[in-house]
PDB file of C-alpha atoms in Angstrom:
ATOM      1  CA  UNK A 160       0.000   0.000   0.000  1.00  0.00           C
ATOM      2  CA  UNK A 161       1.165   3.178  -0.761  1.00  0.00           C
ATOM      3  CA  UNK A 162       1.767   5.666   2.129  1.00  0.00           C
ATOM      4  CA  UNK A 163      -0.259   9.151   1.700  1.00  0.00           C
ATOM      5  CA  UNK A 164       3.641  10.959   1.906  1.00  0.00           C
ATOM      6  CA  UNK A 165       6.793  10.252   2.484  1.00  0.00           C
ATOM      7  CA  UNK A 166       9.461  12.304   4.114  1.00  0.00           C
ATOM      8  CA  UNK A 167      13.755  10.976   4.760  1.00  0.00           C
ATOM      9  CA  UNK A 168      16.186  13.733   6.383  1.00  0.00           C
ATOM     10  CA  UNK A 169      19.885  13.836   4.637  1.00  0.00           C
ATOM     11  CA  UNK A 170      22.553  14.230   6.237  1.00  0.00           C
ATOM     12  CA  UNK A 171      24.626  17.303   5.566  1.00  0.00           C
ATOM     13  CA  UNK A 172      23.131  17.443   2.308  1.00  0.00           C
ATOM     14  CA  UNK A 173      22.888  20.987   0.473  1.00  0.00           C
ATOM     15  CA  UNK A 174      19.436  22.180  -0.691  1.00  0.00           C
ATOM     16  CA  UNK A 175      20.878  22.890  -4.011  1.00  0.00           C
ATOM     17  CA  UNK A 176      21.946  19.094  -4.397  1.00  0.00           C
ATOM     18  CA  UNK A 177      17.930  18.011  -3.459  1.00  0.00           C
ATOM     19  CA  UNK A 178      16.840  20.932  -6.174  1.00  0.00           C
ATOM     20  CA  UNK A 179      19.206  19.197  -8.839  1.00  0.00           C
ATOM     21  CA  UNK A 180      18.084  15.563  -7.761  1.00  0.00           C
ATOM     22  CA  UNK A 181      14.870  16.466  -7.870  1.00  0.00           C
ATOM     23  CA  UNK A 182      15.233  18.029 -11.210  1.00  0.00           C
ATOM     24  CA  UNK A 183      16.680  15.228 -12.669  1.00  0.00           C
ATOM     25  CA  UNK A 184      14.136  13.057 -10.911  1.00  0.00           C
ATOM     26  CA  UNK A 185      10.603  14.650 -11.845  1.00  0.00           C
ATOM     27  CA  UNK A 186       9.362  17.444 -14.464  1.00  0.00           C
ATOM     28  CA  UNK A 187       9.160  20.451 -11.675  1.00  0.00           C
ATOM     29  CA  UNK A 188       6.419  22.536 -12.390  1.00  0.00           C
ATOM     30  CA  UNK A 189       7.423  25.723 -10.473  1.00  0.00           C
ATOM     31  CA  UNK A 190      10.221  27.931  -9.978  1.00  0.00           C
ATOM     32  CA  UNK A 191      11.227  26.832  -5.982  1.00  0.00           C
ATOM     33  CA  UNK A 192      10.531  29.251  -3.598  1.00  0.00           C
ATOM     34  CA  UNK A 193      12.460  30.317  -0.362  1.00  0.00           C
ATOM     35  CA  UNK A 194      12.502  31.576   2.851  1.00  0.00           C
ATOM     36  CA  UNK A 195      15.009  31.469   5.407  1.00  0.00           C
ATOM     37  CA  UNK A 196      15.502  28.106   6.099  1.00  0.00           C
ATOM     38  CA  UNK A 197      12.620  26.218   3.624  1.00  0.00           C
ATOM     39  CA  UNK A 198      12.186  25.877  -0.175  1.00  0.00           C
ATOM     40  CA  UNK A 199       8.901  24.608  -1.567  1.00  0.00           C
ATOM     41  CA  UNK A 200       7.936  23.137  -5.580  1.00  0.00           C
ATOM     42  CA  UNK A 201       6.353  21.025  -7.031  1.00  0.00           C
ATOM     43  CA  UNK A 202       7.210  18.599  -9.194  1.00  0.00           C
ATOM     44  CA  UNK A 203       5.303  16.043 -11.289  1.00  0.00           C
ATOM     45  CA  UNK A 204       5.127  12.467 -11.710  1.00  0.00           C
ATOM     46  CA  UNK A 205       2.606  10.142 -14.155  1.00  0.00           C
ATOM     47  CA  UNK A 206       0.215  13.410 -14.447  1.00  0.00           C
ATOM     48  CA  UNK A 207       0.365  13.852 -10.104  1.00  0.00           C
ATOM     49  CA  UNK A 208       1.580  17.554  -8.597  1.00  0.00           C
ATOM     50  CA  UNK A 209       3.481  16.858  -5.643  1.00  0.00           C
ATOM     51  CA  UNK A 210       4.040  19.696  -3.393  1.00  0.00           C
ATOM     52  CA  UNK A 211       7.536  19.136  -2.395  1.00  0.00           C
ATOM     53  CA  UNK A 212       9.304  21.091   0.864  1.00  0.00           C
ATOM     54  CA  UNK A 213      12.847  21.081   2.140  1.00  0.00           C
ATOM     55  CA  UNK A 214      13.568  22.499   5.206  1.00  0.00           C
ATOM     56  CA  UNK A 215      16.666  22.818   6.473  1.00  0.00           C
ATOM     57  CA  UNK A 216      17.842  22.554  10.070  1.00  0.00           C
ATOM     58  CA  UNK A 217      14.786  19.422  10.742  1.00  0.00           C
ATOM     59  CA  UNK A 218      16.607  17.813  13.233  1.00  0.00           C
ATOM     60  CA  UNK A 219      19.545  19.445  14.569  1.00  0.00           C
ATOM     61  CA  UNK A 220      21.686  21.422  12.585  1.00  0.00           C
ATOM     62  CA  UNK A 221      22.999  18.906  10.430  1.00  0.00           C
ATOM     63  CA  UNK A 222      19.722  17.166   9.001  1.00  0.00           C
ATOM     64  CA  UNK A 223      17.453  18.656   5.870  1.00  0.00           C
ATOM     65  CA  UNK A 224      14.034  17.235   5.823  1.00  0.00           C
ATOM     66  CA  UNK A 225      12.582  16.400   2.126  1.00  0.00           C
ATOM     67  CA  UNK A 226       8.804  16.028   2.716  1.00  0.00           C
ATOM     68  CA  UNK A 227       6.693  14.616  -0.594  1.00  0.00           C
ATOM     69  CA  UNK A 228       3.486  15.862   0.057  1.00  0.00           C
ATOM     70  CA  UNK A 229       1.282  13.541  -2.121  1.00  0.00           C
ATOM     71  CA  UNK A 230       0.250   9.439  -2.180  1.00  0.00           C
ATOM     72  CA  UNK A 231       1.541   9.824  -5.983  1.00  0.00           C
ATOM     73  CA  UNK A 232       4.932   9.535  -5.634  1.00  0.00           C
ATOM     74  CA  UNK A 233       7.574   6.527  -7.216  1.00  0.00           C
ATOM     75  CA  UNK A 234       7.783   4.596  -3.989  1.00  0.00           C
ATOM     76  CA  UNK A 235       5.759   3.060  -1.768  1.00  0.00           C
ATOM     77  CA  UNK A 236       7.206   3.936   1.488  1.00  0.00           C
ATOM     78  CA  UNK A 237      10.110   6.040   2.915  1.00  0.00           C
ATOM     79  CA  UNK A 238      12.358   3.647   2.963  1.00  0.00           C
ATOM     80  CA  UNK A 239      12.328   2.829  -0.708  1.00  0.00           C
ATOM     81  CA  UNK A 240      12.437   6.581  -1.569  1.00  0.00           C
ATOM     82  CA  UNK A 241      15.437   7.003   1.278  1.00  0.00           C
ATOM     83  CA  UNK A 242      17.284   4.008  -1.041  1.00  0.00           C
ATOM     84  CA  UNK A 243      17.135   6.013  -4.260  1.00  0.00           C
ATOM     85  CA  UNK A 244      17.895   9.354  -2.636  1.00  0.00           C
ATOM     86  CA  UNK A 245      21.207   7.817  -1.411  1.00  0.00           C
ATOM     87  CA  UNK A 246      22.836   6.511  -4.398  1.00  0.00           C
ATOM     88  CA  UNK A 247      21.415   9.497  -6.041  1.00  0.00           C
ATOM     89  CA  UNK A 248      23.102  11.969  -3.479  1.00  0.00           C
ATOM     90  CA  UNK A 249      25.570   9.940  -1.571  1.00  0.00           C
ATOM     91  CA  UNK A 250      24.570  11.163   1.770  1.00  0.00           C
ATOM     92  CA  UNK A 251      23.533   9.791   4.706  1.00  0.00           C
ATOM     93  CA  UNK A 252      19.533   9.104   4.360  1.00  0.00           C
ATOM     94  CA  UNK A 253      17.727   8.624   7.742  1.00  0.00           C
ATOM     95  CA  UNK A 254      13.541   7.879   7.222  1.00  0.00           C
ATOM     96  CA  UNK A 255      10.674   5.863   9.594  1.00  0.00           C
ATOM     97  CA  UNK A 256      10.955   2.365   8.344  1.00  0.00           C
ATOM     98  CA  UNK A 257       7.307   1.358   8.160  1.00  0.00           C
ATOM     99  CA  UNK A 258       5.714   4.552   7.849  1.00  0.00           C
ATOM    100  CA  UNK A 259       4.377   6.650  10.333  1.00  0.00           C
ATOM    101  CA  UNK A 260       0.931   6.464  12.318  1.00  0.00           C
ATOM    102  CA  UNK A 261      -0.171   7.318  15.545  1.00  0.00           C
ATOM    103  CA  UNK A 262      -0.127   3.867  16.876  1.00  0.00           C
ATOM    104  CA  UNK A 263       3.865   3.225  15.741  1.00  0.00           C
ATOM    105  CA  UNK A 264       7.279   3.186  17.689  1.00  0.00           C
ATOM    106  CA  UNK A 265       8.592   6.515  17.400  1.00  0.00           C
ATOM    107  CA  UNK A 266      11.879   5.006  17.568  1.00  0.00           C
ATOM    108  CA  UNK A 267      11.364   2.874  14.428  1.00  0.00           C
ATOM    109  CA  UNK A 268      13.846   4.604  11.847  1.00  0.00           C
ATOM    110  CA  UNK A 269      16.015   2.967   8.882  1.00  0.00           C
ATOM    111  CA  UNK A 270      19.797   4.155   8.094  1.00  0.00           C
ATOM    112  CA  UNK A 271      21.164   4.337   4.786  1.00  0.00           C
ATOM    113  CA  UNK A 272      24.932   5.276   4.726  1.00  0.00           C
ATOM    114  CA  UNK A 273      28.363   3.767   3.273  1.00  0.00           C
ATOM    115  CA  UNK A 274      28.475   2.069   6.279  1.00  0.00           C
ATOM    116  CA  UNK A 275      25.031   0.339   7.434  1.00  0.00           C
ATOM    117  CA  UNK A 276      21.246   0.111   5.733  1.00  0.00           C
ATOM    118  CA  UNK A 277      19.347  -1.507   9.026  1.00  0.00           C
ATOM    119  CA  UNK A 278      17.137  -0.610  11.719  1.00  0.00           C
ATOM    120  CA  UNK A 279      18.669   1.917  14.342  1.00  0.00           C
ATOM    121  CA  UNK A 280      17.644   4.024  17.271  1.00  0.00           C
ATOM    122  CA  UNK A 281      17.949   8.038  16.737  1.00  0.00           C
ATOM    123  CA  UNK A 282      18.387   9.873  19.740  1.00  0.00           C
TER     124      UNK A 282
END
């Protein structure tokens, strides 16, 4: 089943990098916008707008949050998106492995790195 987003946080990943993945990715629709420490487009994929929005700074200083805003996207959960973005950027690509809902372990997050893809506790 396909989750109704999906977000992953990079690693010391610039927001220019995302913009060019994403680029190369999708057919973007808009010219990104941005404020301080957020950008927001949208991009398209098999006739879907997806509102796309990277902000910078998610989780501690080091971490930029990519959130698809949109059930239309490639993948089918974070953790398949998280896959792509890493061989795509070559950063570190941290996500929720099963997708999130109210009833789930907040401390149920996947790792993607040069080092380890696996299950891992972020504190």
């Amino acid at each position: 089943m396909t989750q109704p987003d999906i977000e992953i946080y990079l690693l010391s990943c610039k927001t220019e990098s995302i913009l060019n993945w994403l680029n190369s990715r999708f057919t973007v629709i808009n010219e990104p916008k941005q404020n301080a420490k957020s950008t927001y487009v949208t991009v398209q994929h098999k006739s879907h707008e997806i509102k796309v929005v990277i902000l910078e700074e998610a989780a501690g200083k080091k971490f930029t949050s990519v959130w698809f805003d949109s059930s239309h996207t490639p993948w089918e959960n974070d953790v398949e998106c998280a896959k792509e973005v890493f061989l795509s950027l070559n950063c570190e690509v941290r996500c929720i492995h099963s997708g999130w809902s109210e009833e789930d372990n907040p401390d149920d997050w996947w790792v993607i790195n040069n080092f380890k893809e696996g299950p891992f506790i972020w504190k």
